CSV table of N, CA and C in Angstrom, one decimal:
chain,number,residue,atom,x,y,z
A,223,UNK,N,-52.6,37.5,20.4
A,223,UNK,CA,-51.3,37.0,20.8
A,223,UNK,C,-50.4,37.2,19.6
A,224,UNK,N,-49.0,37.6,20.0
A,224,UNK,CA,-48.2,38.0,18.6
A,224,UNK,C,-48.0,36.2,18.1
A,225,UNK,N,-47.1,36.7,17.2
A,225,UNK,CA,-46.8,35.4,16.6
A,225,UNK,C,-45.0,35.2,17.0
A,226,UNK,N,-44.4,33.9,17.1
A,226,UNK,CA,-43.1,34.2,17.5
A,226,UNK,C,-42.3,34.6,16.6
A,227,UNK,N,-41.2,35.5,17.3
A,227,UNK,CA,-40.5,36.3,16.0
A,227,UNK,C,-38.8,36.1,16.9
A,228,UNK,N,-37.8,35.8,16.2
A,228,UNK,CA,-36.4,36.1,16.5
A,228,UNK,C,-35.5,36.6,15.6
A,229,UNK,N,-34.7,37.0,16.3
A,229,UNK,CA,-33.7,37.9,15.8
A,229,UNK,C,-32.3,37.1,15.5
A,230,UNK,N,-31.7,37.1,14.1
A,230,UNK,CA,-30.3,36.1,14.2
A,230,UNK,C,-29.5,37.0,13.9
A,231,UNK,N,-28.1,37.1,13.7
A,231,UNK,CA,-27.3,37.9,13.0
A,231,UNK,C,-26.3,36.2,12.1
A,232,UNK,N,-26.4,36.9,11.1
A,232,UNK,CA,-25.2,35.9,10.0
A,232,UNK,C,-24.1,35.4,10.8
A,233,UNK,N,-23.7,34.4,11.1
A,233,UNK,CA,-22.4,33.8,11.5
A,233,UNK,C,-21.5,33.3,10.8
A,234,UNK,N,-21.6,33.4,9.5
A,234,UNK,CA,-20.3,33.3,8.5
A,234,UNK,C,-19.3,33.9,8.0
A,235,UNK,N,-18.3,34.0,7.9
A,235,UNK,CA,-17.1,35.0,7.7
A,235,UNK,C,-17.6,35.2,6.3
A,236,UNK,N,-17.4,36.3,5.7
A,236,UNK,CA,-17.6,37.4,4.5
A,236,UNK,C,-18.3,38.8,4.8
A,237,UNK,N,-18.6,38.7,3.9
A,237,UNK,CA,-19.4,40.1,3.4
A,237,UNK,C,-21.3,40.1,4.4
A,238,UNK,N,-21.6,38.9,4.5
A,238,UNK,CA,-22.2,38.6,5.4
A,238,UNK,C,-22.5,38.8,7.0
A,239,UNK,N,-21.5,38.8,7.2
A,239,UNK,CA,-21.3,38.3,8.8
A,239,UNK,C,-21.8,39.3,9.5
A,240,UNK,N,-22.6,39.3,10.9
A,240,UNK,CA,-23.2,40.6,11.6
A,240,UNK,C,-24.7,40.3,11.1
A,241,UNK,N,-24.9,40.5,9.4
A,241,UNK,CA,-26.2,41.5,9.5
A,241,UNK,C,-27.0,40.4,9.9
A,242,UNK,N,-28.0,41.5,10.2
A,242,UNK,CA,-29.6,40.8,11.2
A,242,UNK,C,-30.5,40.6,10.4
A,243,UNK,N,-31.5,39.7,10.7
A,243,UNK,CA,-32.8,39.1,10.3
A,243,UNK,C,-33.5,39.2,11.2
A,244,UNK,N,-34.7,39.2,10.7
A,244,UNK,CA,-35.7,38.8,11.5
A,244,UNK,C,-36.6,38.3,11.4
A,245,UNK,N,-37.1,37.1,11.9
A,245,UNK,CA,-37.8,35.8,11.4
A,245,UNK,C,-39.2,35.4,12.4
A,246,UNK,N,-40.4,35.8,11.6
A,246,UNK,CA,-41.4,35.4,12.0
A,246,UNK,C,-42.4,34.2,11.7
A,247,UNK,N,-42.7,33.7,12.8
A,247,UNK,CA,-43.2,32.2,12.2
A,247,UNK,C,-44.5,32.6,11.5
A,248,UNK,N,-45.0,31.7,10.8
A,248,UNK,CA,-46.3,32.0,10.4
A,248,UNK,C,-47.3,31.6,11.2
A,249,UNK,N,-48.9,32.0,11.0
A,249,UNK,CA,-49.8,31.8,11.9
A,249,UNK,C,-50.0,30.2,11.6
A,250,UNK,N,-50.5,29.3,12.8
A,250,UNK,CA,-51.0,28.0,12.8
A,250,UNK,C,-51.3,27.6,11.3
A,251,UNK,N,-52.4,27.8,11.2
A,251,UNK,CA,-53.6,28.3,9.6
A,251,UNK,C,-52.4,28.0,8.5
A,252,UNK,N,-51.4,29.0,8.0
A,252,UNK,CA,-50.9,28.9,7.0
A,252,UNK,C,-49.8,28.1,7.3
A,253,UNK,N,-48.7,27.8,8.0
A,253,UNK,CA,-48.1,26.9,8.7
A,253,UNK,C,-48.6,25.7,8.4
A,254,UNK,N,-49.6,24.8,8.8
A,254,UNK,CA,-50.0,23.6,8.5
A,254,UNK,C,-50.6,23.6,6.8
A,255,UNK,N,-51.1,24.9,6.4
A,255,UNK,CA,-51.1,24.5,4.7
A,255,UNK,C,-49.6,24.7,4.2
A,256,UNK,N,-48.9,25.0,4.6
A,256,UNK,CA,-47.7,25.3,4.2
A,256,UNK,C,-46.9,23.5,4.1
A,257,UNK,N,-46.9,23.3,5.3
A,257,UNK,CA,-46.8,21.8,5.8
A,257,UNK,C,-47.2,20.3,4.7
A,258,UNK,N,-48.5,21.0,4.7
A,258,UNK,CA,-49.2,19.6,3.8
A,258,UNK,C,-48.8,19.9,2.4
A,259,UNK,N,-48.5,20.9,2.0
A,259,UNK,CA,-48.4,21.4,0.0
A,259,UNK,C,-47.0,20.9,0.1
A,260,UNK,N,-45.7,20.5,1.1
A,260,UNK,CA,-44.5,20.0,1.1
A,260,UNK,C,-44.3,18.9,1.1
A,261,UNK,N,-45.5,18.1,2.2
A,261,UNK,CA,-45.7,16.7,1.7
A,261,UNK,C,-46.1,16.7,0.7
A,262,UNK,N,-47.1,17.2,0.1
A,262,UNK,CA,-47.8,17.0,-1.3
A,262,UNK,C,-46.6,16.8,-2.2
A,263,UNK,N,-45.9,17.6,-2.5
A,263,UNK,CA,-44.7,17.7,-3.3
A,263,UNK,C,-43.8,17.1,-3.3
A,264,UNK,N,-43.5,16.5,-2.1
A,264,UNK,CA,-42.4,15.5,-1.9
A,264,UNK,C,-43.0,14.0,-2.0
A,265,UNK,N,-44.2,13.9,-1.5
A,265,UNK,CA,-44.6,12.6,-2.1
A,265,UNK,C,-45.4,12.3,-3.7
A,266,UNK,N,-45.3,13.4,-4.4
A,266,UNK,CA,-46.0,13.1,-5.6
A,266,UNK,C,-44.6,13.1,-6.7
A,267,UNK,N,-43.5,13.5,-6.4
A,267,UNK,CA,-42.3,13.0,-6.6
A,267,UNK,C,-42.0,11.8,-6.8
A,268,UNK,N,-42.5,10.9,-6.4
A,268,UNK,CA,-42.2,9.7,-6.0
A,268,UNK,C,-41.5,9.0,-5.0
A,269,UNK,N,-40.3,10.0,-4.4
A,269,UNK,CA,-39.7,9.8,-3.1
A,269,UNK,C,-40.5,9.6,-1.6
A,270,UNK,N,-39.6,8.1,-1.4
A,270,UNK,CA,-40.0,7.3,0.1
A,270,UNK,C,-39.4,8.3,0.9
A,271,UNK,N,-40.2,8.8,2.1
A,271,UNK,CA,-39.9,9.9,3.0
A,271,UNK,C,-39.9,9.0,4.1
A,272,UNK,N,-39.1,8.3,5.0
A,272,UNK,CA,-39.3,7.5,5.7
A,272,UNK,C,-40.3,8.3,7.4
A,273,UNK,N,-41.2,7.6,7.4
A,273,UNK,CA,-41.9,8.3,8.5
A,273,UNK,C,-42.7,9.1,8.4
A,274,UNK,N,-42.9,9.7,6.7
A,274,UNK,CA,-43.9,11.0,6.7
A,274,UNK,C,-45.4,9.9,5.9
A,275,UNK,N,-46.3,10.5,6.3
A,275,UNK,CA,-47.6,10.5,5.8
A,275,UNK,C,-48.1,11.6,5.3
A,276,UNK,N,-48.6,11.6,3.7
A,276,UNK,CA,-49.3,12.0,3.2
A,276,UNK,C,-49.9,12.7,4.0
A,277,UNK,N,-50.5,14.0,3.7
A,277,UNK,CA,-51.3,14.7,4.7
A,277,UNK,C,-51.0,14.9,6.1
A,278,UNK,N,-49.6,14.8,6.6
A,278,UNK,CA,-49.6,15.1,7.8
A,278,UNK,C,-49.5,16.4,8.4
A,279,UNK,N,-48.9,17.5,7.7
A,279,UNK,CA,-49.1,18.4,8.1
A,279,UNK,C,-47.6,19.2,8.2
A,280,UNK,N,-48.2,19.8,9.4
A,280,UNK,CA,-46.1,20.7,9.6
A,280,UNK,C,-45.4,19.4,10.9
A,281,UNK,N,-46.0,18.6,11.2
A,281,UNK,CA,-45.2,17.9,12.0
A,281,UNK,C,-44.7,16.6,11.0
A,282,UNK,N,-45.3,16.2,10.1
A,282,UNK,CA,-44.6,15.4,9.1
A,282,UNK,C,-43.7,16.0,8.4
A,283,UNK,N,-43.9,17.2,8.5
A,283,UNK,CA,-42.2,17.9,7.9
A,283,UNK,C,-41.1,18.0,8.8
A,284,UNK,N,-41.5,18.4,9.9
A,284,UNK,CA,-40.6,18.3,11.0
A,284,UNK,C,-39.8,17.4,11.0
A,285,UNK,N,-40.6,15.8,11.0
A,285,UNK,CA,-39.9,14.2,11.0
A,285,UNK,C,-39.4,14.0,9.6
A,286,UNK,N,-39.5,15.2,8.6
A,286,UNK,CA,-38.4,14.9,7.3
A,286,UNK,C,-37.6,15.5,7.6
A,287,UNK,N,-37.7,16.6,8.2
A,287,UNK,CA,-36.5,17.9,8.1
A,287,UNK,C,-36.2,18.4,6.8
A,288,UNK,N,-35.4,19.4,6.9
A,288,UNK,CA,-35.4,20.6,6.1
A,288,UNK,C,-34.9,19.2,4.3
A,289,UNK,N,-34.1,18.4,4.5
A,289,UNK,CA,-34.2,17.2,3.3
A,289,UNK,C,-35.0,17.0,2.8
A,290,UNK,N,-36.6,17.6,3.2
A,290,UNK,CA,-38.0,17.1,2.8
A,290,UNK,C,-37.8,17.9,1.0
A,291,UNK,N,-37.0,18.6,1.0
A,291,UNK,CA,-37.2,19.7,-0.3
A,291,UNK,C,-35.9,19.0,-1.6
A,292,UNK,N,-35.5,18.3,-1.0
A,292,UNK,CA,-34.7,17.8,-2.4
A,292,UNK,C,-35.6,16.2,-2.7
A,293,UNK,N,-36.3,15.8,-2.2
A,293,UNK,CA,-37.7,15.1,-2.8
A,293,UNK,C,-38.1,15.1,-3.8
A,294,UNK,N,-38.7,17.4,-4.0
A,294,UNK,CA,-39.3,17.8,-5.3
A,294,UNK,C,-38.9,18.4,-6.2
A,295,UNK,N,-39.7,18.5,-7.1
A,295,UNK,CA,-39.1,19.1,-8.3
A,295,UNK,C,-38.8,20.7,-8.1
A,296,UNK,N,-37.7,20.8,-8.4
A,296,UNK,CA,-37.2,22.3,-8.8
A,296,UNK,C,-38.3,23.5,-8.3
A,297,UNK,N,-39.6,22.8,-9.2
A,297,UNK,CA,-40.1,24.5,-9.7
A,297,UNK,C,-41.3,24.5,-7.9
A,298,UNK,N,-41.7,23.5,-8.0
A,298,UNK,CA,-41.8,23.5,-6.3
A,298,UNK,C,-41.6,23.4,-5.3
A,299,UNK,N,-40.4,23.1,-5.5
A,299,UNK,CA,-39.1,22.9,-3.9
A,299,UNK,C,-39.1,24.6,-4.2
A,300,UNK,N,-38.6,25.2,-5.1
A,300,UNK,CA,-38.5,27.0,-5.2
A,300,UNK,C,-39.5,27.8,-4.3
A,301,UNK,N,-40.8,27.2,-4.9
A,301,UNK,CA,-42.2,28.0,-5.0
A,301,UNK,C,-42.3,27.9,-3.2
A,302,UNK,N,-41.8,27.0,-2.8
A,302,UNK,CA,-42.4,26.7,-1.3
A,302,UNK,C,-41.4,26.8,-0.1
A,303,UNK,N,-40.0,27.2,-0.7
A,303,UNK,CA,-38.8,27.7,-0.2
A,303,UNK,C,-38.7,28.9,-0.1
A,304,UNK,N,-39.2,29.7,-1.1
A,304,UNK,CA,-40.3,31.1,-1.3
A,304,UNK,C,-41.0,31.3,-0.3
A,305,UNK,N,-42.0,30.8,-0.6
A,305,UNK,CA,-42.9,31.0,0.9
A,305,UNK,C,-42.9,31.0,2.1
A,306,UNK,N,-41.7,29.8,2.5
A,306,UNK,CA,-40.8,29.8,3.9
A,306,UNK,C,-40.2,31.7,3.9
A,307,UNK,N,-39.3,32.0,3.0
A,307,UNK,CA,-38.5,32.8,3.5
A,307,UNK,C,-39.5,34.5,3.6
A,308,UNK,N,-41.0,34.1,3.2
A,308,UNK,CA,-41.3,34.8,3.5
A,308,UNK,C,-41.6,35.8,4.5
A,309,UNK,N,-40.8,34.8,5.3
A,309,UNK,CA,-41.6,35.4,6.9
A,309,UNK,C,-39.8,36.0,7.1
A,310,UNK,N,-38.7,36.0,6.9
A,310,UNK,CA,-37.8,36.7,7.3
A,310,UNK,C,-37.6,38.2,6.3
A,311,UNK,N,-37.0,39.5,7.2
A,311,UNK,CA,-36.9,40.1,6.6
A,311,UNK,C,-36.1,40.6,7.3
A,312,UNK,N,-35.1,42.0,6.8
A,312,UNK,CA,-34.0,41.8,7.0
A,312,UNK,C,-33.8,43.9,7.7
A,313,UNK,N,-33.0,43.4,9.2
A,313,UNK,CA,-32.3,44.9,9.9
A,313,UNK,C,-31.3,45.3,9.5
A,314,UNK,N,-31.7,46.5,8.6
A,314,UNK,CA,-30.2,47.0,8.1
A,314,UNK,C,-29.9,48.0,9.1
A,315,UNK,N,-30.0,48.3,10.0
A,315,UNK,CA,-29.4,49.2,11.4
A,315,UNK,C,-29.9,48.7,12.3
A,316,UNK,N,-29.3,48.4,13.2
A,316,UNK,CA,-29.4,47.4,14.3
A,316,UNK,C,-29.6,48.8,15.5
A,317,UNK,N,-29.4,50.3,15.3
A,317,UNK,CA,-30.2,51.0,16.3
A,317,UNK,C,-31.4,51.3,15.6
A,318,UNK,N,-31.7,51.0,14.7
A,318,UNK,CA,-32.9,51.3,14.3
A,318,UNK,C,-34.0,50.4,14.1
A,319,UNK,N,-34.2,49.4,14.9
A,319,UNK,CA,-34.7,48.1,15.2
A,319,UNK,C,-36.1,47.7,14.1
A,320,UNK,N,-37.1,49.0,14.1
A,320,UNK,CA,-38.3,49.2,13.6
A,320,UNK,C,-38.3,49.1,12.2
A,321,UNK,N,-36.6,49.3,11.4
A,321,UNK,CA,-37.0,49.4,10.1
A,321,UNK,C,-36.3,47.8,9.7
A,322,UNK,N,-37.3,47.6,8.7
A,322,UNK,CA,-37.5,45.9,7.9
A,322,UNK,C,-37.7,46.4,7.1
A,323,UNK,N,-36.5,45.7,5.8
A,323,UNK,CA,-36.8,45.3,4.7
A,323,UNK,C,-37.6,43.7,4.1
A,324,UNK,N,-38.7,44.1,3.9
A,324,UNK,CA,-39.1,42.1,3.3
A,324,UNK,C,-38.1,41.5,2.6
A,325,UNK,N,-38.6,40.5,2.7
A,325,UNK,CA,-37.5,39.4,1.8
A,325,UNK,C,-37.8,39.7,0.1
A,326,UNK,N,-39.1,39.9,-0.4
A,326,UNK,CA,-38.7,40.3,-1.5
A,326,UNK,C,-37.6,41.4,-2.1
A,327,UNK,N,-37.3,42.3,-1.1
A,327,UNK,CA,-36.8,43.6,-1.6
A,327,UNK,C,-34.9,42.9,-1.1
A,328,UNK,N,-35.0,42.2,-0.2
A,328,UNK,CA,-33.8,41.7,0.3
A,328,UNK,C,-33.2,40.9,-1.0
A,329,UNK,N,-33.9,39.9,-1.4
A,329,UNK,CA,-33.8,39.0,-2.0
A,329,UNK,C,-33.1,39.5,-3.5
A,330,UNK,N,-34.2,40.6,-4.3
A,330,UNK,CA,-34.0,41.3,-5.1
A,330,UNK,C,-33.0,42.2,-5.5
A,331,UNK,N,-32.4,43.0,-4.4
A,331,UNK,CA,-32.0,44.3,-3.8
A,331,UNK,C,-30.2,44.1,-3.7
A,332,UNK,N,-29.7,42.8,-3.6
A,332,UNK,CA,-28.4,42.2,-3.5
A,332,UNK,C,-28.1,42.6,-1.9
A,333,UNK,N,-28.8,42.6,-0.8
A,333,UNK,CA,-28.2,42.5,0.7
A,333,UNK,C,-27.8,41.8,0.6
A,334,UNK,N,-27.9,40.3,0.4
A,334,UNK,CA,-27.2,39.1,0.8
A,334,UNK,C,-26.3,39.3,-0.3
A,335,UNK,N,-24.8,38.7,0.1
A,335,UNK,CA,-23.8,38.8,-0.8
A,335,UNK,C,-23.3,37.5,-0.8
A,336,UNK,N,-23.7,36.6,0.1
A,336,UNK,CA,-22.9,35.0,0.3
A,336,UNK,C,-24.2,34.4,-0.2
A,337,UNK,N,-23.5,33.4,-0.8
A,337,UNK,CA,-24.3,32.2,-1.0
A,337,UNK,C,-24.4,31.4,0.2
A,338,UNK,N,-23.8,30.8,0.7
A,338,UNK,CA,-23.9,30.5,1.8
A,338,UNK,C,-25.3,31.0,3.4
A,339,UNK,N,-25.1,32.6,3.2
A,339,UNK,CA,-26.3,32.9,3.9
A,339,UNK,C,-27.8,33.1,3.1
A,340,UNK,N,-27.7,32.3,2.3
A,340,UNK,CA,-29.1,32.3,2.2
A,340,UNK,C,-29.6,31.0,2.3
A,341,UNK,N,-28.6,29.4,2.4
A,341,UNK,CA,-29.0,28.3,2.8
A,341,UNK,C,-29.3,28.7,4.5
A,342,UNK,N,-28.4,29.8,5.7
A,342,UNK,CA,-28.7,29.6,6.3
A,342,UNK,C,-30.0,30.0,7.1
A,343,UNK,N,-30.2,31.2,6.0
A,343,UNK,CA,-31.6,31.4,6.5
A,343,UNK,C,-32.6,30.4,6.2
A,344,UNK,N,-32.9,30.0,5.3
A,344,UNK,CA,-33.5,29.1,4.6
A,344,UNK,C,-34.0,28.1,6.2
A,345,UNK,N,-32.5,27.5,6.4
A,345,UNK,CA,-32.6,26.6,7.9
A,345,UNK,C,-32.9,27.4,9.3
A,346,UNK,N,-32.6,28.5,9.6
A,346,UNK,CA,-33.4,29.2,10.7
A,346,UNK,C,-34.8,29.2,10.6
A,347,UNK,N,-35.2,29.8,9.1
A,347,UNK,CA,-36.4,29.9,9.3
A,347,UNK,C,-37.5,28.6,9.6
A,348,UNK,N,-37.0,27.7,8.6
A,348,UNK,CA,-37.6,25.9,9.1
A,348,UNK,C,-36.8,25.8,10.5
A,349,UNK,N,-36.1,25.9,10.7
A,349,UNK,CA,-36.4,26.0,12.6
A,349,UNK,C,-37.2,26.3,13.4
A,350,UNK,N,-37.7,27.3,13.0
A,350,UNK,CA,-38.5,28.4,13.4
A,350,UNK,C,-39.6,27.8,13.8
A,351,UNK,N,-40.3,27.1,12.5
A,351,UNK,CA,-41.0,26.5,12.3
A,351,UNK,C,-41.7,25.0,12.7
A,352,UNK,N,-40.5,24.2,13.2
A,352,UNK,CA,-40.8,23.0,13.9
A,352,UNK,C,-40.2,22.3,14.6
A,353,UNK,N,-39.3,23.6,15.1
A,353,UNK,CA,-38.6,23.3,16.2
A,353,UNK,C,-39.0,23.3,18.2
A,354,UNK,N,-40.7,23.1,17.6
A,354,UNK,CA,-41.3,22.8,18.4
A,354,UNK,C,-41.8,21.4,18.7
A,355,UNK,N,-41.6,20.6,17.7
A,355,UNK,CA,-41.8,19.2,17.1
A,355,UNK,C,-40.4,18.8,18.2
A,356,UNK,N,-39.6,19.2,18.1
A,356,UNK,CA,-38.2,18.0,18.9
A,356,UNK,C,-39.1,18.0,19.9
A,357,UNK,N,-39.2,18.8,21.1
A,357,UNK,CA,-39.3,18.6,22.3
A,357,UNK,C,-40.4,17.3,23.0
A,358,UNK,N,-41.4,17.0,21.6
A,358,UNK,CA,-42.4,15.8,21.7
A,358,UNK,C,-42.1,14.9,21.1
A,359,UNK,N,-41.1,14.6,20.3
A,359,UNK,CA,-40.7,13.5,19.3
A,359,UNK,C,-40.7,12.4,20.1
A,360,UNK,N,-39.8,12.3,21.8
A,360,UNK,CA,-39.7,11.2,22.3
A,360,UNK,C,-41.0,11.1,22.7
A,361,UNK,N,-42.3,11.3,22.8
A,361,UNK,CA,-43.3,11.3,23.5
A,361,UNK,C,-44.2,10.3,22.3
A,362,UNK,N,-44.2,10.7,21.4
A,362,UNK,CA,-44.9,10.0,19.7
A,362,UNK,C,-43.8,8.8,19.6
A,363,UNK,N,-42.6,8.3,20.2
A,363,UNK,CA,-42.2,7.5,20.3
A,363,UNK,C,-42.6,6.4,21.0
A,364,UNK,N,-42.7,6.9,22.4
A,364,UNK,CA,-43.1,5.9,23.7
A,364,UNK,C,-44.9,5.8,22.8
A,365,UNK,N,-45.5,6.9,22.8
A,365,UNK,CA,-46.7,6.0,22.2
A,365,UNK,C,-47.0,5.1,21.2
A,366,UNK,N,-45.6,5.6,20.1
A,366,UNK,CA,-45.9,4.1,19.0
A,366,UNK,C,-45.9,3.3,19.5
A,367,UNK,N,-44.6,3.1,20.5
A,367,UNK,CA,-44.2,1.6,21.2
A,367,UNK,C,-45.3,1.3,21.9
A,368,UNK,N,-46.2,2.2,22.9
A,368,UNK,CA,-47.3,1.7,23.4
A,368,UNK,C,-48.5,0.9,22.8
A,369,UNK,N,-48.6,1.4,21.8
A,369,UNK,CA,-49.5,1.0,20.7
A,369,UNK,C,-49.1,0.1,20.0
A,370,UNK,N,-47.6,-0.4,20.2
A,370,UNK,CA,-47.3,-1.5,19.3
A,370,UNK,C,-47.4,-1.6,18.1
A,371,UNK,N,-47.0,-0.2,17.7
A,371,UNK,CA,-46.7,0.1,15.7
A,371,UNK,C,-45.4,-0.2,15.5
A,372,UNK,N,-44.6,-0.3,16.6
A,372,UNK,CA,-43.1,0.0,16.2
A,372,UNK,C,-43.0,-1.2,16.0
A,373,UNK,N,-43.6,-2.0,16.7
A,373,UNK,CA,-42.8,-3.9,17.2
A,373,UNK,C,-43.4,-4.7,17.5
A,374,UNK,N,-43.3,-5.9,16.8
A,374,UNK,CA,-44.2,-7.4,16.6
A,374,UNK,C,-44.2,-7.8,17.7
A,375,UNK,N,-43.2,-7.4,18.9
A,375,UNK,CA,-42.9,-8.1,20.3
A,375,UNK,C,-44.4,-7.8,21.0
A,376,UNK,N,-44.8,-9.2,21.8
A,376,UNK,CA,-46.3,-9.2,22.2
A,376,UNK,C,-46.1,-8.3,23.4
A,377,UNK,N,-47.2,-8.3,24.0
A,377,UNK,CA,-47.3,-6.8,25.4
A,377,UNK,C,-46.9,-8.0,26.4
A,378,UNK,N,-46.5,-7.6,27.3
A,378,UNK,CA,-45.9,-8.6,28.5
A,378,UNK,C,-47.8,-9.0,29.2
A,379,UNK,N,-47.7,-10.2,29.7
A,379,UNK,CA,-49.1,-10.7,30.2
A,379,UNK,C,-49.3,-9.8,31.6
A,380,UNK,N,-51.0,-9.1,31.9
A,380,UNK,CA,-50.7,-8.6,32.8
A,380,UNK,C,-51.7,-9.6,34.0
A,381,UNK,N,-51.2,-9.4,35.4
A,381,UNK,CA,-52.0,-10.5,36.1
A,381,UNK,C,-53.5,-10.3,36.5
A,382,UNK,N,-54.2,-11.2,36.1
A,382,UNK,CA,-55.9,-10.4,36.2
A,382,UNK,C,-56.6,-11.1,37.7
């Protein structure tokens, strides 16, 4: 089974605007190490992540959101914002679909001219990534509250 891949074009007025990316998620496997080396970083920081657990994975990043990266230090917020963007690479002819430049050569190479579009890739790509997390969030909700993590309020009495 492929892996999911989309296509964005830049929506910012400049020098930017139009060109295409293309953005592949990573497989499961590196995804969730990707996941836990962010917690890692953000909690060895010292910053309170409200709601994340050590070791949670790519869905404790999801419940930080893309904020999880001003937590850590510089040289590992980089290293691992690096590795995010490695999965986009970039359509410089939009009838010529098949040719990709990697993000190293993009990155390197001066395609991107805005500053701006490379925060927004940055945020597509972590979309990409755990923006399968919303659609369950209310669901890890109703079961805290079932479970009674959320709230000291007792369970209502049931009739036996």
């Amino acid at each position: 089974m492929a892996l999911k891949e989309i296509t964005v074009s830049c929506p910012h007025e400049g020098k930017d605007k139009g060109k295409r990316f293309v953005i592949t998620r990573m497989s499961a496997v590196a995804a969730d190490r990707w996941g836990r080396h962010c917690l890692q970083a953000a909690a060895s920081s010292g910053a309170d992540i409200a709601g994340v657990a050590q070791g949670g994975g790519l869905a404790a990043v999801a419940a930080a959101g893309i904020s999880i990266f001003a937590a850590m230090d510089p040289e590992r917020m980089d290293a691992l914002i690096d590795q995010l963007l490695q999965c986009v690479q970039m359509q410089p002819d939009p009838a010529n679909p098949g040719v990709l430049l990697p993000w190293d050569v993009v990155s390197a190479g001066g395609q991107i001219e805005e500053i701006p579009t490379v925060g927004w890739l940055q945020k597509e790509a972590f979309a990409l990534h755990v923006d399968f997390f919303k659609g369950v969030g209310q669901l890890f909700s109703l079961l805290t509250l079932m479970l009674g993590t959320e709230s000291n309020v007792p369970a209502p009495a049931s009739a036996t």
